[in-house]
Short mmCIF file of C-alpha atoms in Angstrom, two decimals:
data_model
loop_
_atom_site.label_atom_id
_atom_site.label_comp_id
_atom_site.label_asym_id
_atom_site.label_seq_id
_atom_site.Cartn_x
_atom_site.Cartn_y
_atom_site.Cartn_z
CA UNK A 120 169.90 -14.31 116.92
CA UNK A 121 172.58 -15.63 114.59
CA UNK A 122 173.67 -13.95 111.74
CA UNK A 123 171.87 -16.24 109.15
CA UNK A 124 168.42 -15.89 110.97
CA UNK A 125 169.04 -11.83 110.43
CA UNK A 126 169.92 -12.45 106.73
CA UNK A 127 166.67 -14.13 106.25
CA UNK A 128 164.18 -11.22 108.55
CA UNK A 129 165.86 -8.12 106.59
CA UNK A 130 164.18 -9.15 103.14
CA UNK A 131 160.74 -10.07 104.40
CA UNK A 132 160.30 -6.62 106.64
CA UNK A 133 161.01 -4.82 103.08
CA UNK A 134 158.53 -6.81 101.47
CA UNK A 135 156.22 -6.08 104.36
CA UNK A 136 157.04 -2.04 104.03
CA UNK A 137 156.69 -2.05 100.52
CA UNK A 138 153.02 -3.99 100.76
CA UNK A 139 151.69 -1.64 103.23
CA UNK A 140 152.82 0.76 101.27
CA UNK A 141 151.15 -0.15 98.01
CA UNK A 142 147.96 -0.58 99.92
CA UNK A 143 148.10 3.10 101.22
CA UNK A 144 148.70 4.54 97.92
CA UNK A 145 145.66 2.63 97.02
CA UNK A 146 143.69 3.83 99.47
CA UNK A 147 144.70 7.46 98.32
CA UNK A 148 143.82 6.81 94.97
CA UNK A 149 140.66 5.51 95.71
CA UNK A 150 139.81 8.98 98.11
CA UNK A 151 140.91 10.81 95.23
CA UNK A 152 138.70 8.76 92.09
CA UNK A 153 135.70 9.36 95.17
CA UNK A 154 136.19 13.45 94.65
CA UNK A 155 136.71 13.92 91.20
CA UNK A 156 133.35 13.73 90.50
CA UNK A 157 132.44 16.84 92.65
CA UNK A 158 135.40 18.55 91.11
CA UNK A 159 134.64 17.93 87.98
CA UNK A 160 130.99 19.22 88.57
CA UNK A 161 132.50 22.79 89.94
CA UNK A 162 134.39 22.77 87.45
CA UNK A 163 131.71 22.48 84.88
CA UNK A 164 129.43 24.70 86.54
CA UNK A 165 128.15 28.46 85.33
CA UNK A 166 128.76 32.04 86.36
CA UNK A 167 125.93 33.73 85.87
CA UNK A 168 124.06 36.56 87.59
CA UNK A 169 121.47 39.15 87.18
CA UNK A 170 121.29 42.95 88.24
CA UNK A 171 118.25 45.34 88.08
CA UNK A 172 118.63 49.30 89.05
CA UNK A 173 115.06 51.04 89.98
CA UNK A 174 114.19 54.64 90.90
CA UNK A 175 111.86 54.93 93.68
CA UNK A 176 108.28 56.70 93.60
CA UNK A 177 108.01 59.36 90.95
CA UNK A 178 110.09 59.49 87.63
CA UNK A 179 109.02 63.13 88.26
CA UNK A 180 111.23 64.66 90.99
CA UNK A 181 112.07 68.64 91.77
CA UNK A 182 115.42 70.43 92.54
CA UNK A 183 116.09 69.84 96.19
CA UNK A 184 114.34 66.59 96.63
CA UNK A 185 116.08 63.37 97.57
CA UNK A 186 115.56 59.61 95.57
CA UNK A 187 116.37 56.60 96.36
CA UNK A 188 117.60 53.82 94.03
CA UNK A 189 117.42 50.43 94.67
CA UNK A 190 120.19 48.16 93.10
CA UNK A 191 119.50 43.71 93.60
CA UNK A 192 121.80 41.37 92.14
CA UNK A 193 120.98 37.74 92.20
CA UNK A 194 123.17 34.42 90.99
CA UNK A 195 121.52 32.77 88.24
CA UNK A 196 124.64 30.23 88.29
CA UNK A 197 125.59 27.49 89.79
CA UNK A 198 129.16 28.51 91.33
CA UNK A 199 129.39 30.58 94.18
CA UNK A 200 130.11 34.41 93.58
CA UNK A 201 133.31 35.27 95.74
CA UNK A 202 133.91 38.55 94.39
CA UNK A 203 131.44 40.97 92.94
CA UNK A 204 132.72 44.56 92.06
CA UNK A 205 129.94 46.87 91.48
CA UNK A 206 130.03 50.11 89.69
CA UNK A 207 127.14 52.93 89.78
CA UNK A 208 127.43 55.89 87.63
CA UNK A 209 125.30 59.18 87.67
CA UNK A 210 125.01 62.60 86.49
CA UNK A 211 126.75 65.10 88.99
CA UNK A 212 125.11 68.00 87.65
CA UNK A 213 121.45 66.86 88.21
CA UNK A 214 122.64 64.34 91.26
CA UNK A 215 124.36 64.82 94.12
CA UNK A 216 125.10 61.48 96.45
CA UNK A 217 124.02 61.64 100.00
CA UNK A 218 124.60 57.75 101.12
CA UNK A 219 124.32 53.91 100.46
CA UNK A 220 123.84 50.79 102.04
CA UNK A 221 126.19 48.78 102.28
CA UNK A 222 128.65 52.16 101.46
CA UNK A 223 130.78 52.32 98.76
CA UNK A 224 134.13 51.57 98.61
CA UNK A 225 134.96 55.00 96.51
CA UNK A 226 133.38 58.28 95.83
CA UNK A 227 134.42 60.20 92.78
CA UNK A 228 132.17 62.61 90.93
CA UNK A 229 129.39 60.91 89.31
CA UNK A 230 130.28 57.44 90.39
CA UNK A 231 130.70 55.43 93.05
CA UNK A 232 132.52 51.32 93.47
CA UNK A 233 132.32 48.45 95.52
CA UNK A 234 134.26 46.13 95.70
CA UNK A 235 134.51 44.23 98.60
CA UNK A 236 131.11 42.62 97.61
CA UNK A 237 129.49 39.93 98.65
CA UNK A 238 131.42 39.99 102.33
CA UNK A 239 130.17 43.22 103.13
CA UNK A 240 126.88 42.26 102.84
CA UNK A 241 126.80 38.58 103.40
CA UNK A 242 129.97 37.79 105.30
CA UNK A 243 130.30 35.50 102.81
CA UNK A 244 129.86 33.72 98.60
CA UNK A 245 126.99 34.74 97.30
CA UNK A 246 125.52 31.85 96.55
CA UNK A 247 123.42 30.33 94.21
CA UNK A 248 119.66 32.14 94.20
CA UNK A 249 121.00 34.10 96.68
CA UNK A 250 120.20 37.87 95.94
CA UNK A 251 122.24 40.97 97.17
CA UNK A 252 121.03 44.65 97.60
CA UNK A 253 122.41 47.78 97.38
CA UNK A 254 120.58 51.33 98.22
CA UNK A 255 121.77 54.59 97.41
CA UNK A 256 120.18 58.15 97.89
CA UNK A 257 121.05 61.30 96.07
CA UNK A 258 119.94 64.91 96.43
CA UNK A 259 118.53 66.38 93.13
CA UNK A 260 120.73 69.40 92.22
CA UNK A 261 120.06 70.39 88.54
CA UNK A 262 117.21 70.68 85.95
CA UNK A 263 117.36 67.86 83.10
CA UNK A 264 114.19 66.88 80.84
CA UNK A 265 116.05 63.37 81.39
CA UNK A 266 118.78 61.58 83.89
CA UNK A 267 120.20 58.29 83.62
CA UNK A 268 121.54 56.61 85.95
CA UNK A 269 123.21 53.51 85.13
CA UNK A 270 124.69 50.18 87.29
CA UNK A 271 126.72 47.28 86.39
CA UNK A 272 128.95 44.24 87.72
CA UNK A 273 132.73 44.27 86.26
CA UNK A 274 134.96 40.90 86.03
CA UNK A 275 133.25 38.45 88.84
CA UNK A 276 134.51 35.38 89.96
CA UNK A 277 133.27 32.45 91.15
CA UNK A 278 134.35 30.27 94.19
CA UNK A 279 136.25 28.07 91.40
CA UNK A 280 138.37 30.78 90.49
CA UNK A 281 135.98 31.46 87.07
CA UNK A 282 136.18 34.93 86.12
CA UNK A 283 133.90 36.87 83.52
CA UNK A 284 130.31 37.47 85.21
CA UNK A 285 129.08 40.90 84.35
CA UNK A 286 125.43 42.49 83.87
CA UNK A 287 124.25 46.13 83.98
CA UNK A 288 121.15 47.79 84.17
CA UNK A 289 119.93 51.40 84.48
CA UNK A 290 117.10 53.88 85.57
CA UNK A 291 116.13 57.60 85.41
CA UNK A 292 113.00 60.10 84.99
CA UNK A 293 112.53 63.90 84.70
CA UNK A 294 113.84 66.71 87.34
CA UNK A 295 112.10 69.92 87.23
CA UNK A 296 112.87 73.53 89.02
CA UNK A 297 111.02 74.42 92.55
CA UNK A 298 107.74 75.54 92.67
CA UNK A 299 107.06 79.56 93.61
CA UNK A 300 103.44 81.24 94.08
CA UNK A 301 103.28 84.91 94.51
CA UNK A 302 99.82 86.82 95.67
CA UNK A 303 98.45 89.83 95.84
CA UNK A 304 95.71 91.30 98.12
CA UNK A 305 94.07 94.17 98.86
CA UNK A 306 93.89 95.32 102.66
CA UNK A 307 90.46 93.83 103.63
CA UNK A 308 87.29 95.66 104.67
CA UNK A 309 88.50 98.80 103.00
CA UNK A 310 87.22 100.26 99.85
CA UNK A 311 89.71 102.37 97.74
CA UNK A 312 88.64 106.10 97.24
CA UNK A 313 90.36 108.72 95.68
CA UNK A 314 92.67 110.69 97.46
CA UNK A 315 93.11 108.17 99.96
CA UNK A 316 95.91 105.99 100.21
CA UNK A 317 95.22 101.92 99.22
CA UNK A 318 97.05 99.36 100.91
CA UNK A 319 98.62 95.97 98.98
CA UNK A 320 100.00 93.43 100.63
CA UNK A 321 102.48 90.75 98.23
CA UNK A 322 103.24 87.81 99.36
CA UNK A 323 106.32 84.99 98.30
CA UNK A 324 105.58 81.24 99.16
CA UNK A 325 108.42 78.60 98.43
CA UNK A 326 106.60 75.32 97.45
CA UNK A 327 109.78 73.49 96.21
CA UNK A 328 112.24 71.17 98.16
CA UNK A 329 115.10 73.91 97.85
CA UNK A 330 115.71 77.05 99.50
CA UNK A 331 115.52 80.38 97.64
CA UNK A 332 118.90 82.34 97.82
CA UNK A 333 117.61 85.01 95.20
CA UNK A 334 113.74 86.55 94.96
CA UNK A 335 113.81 89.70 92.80
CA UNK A 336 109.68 91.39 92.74
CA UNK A 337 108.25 93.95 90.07
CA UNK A 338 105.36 95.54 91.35
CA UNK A 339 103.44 97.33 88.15
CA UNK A 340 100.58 99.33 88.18
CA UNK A 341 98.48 101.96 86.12
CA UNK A 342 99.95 105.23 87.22
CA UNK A 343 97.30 107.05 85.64
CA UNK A 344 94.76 106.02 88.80
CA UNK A 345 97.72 105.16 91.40
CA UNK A 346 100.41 106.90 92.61
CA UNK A 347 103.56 105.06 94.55
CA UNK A 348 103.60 106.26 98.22
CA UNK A 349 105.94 103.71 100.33
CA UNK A 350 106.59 99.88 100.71
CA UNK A 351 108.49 97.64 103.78
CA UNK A 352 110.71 97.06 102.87
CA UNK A 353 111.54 99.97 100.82
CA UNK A 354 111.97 99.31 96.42
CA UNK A 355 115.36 99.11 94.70
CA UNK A 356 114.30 101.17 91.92
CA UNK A 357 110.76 103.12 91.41
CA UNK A 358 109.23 104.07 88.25
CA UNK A 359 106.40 105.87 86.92
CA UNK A 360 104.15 102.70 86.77
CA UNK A 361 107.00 99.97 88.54
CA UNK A 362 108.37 99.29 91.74
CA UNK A 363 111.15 96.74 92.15
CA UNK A 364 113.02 94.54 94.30
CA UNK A 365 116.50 93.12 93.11
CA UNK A 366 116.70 90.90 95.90
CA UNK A 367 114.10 91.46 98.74
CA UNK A 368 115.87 88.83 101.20
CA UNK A 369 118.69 90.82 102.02
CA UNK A 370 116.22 94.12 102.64
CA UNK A 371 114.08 91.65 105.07
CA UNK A 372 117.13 90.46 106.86
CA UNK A 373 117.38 86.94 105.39
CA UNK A 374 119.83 84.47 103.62
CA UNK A 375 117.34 82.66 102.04
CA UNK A 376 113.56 81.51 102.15
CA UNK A 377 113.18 77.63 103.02
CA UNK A 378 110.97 75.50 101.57
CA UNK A 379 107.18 76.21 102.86
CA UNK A 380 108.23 79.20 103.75
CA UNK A 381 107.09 82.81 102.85
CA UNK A 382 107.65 86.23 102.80
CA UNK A 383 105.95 89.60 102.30
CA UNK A 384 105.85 93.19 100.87
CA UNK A 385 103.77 96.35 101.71
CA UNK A 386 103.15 98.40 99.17
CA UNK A 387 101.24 101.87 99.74
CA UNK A 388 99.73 103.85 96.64
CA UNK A 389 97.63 107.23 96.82
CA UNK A 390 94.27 106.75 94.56
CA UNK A 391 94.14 109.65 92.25
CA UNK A 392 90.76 109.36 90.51
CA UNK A 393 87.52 106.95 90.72
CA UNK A 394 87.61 103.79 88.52
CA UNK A 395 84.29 101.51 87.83
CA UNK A 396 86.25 97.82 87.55
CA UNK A 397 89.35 97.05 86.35
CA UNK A 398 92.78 94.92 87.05
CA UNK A 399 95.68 98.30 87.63
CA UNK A 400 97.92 96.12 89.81
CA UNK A 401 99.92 92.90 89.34
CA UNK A 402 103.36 91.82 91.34
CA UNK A 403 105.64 89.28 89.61
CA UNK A 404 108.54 87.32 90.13
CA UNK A 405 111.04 87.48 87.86
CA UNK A 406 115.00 85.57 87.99
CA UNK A 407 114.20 83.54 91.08
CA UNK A 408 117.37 81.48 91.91
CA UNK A 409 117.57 78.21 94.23
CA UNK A 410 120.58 77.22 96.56
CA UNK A 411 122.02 75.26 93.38
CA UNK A 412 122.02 78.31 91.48
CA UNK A 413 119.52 77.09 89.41
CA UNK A 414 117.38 79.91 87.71
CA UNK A 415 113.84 79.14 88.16
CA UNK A 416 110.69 79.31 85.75
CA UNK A 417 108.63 82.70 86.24
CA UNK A 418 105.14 82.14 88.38
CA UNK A 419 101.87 83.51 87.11
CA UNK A 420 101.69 86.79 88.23
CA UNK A 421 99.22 87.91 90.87
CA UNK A 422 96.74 90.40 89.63
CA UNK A 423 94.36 92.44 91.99
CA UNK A 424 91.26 94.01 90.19
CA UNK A 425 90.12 97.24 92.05
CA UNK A 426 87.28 100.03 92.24
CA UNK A 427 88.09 103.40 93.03
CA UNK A 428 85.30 105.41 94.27
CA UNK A 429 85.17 109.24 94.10
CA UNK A 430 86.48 110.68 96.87
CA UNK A 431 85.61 114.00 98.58
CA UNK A 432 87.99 116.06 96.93
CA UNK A 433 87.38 114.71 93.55
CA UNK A 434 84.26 116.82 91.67
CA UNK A 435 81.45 115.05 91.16
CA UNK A 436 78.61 115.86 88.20
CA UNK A 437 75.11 116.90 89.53
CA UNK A 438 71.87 117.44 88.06
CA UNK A 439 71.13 120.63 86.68
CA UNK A 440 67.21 121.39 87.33
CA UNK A 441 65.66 122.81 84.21
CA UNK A 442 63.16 126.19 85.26
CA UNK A 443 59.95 125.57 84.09
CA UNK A 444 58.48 128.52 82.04
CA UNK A 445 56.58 131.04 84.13
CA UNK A 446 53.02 131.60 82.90
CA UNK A 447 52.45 135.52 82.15
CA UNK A 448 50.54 136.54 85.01
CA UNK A 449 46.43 137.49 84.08
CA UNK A 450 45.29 140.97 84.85
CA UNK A 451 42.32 141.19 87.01
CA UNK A 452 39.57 142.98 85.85
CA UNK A 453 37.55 144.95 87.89
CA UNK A 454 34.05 144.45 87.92
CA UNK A 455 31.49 147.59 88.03
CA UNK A 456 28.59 147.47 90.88
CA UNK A 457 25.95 149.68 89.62
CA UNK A 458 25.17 152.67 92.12
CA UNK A 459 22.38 152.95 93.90
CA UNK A 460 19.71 155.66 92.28
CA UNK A 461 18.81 158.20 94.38
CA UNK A 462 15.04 158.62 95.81
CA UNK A 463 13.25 161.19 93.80
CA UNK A 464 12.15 163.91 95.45
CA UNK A 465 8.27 163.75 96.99
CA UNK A 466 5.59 166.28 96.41
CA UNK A 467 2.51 166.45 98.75
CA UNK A 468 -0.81 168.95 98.28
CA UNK A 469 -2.65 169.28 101.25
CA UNK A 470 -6.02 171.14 101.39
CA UNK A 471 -5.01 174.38 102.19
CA UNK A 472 -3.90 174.74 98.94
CA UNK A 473 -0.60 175.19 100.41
CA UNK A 474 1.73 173.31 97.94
CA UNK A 475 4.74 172.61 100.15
CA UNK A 476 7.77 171.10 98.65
CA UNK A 477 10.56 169.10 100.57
CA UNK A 478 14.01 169.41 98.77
CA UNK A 479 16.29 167.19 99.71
CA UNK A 480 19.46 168.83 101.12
CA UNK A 481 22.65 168.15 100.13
CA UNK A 482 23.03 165.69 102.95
CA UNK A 483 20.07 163.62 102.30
CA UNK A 484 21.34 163.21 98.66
CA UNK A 485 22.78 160.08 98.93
CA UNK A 486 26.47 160.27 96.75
CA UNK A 487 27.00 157.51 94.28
CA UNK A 488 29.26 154.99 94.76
CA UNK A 489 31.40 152.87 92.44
CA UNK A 490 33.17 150.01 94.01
CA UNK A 491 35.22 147.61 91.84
CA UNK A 492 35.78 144.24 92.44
CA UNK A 493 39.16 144.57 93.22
CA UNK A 494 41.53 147.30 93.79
CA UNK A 495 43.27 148.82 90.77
CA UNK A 496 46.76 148.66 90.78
CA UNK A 497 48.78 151.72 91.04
CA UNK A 498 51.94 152.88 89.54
CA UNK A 499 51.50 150.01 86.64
CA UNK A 500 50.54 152.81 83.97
CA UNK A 501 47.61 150.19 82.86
CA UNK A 502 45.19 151.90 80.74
CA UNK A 503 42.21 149.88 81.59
CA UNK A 504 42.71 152.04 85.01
CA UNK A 505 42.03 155.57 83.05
CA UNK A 506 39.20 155.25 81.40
CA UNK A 507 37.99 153.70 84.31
CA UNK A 508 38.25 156.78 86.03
CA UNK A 509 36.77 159.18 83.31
CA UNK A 510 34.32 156.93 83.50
CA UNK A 511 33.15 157.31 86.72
CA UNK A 512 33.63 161.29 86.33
CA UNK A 513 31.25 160.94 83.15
CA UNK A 514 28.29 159.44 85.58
CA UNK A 515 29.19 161.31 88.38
CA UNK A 516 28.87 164.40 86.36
CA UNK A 517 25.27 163.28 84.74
CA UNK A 518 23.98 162.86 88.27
CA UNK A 519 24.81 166.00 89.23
CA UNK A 520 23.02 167.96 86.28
CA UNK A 521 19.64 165.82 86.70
CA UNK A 522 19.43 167.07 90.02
CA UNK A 523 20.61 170.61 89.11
CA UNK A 524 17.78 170.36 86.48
CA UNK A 525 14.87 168.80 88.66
CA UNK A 526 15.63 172.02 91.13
CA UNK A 527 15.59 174.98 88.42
CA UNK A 528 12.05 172.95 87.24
CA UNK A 529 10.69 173.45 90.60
#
């Protein structure tokens, strides 16, 4: 090719360059007026989300039960939610924080971060309408009439590079002290009598969620009908009226009492005298302390109502019989039989002239005879019983001069 040929190819290859050229930049420009649009849109868009915090079951819990909390967070924009730091904060002395799902990023006391949220739960934005949740469990520790426990989202950003999302939210209820019942009972089938000894059994039930680590007992009673023999385990202290346990756990050989657990006492008293009715014996429990060194509320105390009955050695009142009054006794009076008469004496004539006469002898005369009707008594110096007897001598004495007389006549 000669050299004028070349002269006139070098100017139209750089006006070919520089056309293709132009045309690519158009093309460029034309891909790049197609995406502005969408930009534009993201760019536009809204960061926006909302967070709710709940407590689950009861606002009502005890000491030593564990709650769960369940945290959801949902975009209500429309960008994309790239980063999502979440804070939870919570009362260490009524809370204690067991575990969470997905886990936190930090523990400290009394709160706890993420913030590698969404990825950790997602592997991913969180995108729009897209909701997120979080649960935690904590371990009640503490009494409290009221516990908050509050939530919230610091500084988000959006998959645009927007910054500034936030909520917060918060939830809470009551926490109360473990439950205790103490009872009393008497040993069954046996009836207390004085001067025996009566038999009480006391008995420690945890109903709360914590174990006991302290259970002090006072055992009172009327000393006036009981008297304090023994116990298992033996009393710290013993009174006139009170027994007591500082801490019966250590005396039974235990570190604490569980929950739904129980323990018990013997107590043995001697009955001194007989009692109708009447409640002489109650047990209470009195600075009761959990694993949390909480100090727990006093249970009603157990009360055991009783009758003594008299015992053998105890003197009992008896009837006294009133004598009746004896009647003075009636002397018997003696009753006089009237003596037979004796025959009079018979005089026959016969006709010889002869005038014979038959006198009785003293044999044939019978002797009159007085018989009473009973026998008079002797040796009573009655008087009745003299002139009884002079009496008879009188008529005795008659009888004898009539017959003297008839004699002489004949």
């Amino acid at each position: 090719m000669s050299d004028r040929q070349m002269q006139l190819s070098w100017p139209r290859g750089l006006l070919v360059a520089t056309a293709i050229a132009i045309l690519l930049l158009a093309l460029l420009y034309a891909l790049a007026l197609h995406d502005t649009p969408a930009a534009q849109a993201q760019t536009s868009g809204t960061l926006s989300m909302a967070i709710t915090k709940q407590l689950d079951g009861s606002p009502v819990v005890t000491v030593g039960q564990y709650i769960d909390f369940t945290i959801r967070i949902t975009n209500t924009g429309t960008i994309s939610i790239t980063k999502l730091p979440v804070i939870d904060n919570y009362d260490a002395k009524v809370l204690r924080f067991d575990q969470a799902s997905p886990p936190p990023s930090t523990i400290d006391n009394g709160l706890l971060t993420w913030t590698t949220l969404p990825t950790d739960a997602l592997s991913g934005p969180l995108q729009s309408g897209q909701t997120i949740t979080i649960n935690t469990r904590f371990r009640v520790i503490g009494i409290s009439d009221l516990t908050i426990n509050h939530v919230r989202i610091q500084d988000a950003i959006g998959q645009g590079g927007q910054s500034g999302g936030d909520g917060s939210d918060q939830s809470g209820g009551k926490t109360e002290g473990g439950r205790v019942v103490i009872e009393k009972s008497l040993e069954p089938g046996v009836s207390p009598q004085s001067g025996r000894p009566v038999t009480f059994t006391i008995t420690v039930r945890n109903e709360g969620a914590a174990d006991l680590v302290k259970v002090p007992i006072q055992d009172s009673y009327q000393a006036e009908y009981l008297q304090f023999w023994k116990a298992a385990p033996p009393p710290s202290q013993s009174a006139s009226g009170q027994v007591s346990w500082e801490d019966v756990l250590p005396q039974l050989g235990l570190t604490s009492l569980r929950p739904n657990e129980a323990l018990t006492i013997t107590t043995v008293f001697t009955a001194l005298k007989a009692l109708d009715a009447g409640v002489i014996n109650h047990a209470g429990v009195i600075g009761l302390r959990d694993e949390f060194q909480n100090e727990l509320a006093a249970p009603q105390q157990a009360e055991v109502p009783i009758r003594i009955i008299a015992g053998p050695s105890e003197a009992q009142p008896t009837a006294t019989a009133t004598p009746k009054p004896r009647s003075k006794p009636q002397q018997a009076t003696p009753t006089l039989e009237t003596p037979a008469m004796p025959t009079p004496t018979t005089i026959a004539i016969t006709a010889t002239a002869e005038l014979t006469a038959s006198v009785p002898t003293s044999d044939s005369i019978p002797t009159p005879t007085l018989v009473p009707a009973h026998l008079p008594r002797t040796g009573t110096g009655d008087p009745s019983s003299a002139w009884l007897i002079v009496a008879l001598a009188l008529l005795l004495g008659g009888v004898l001069a009539l017959l003297y007389r008839r004699v002489l006549s004949r």
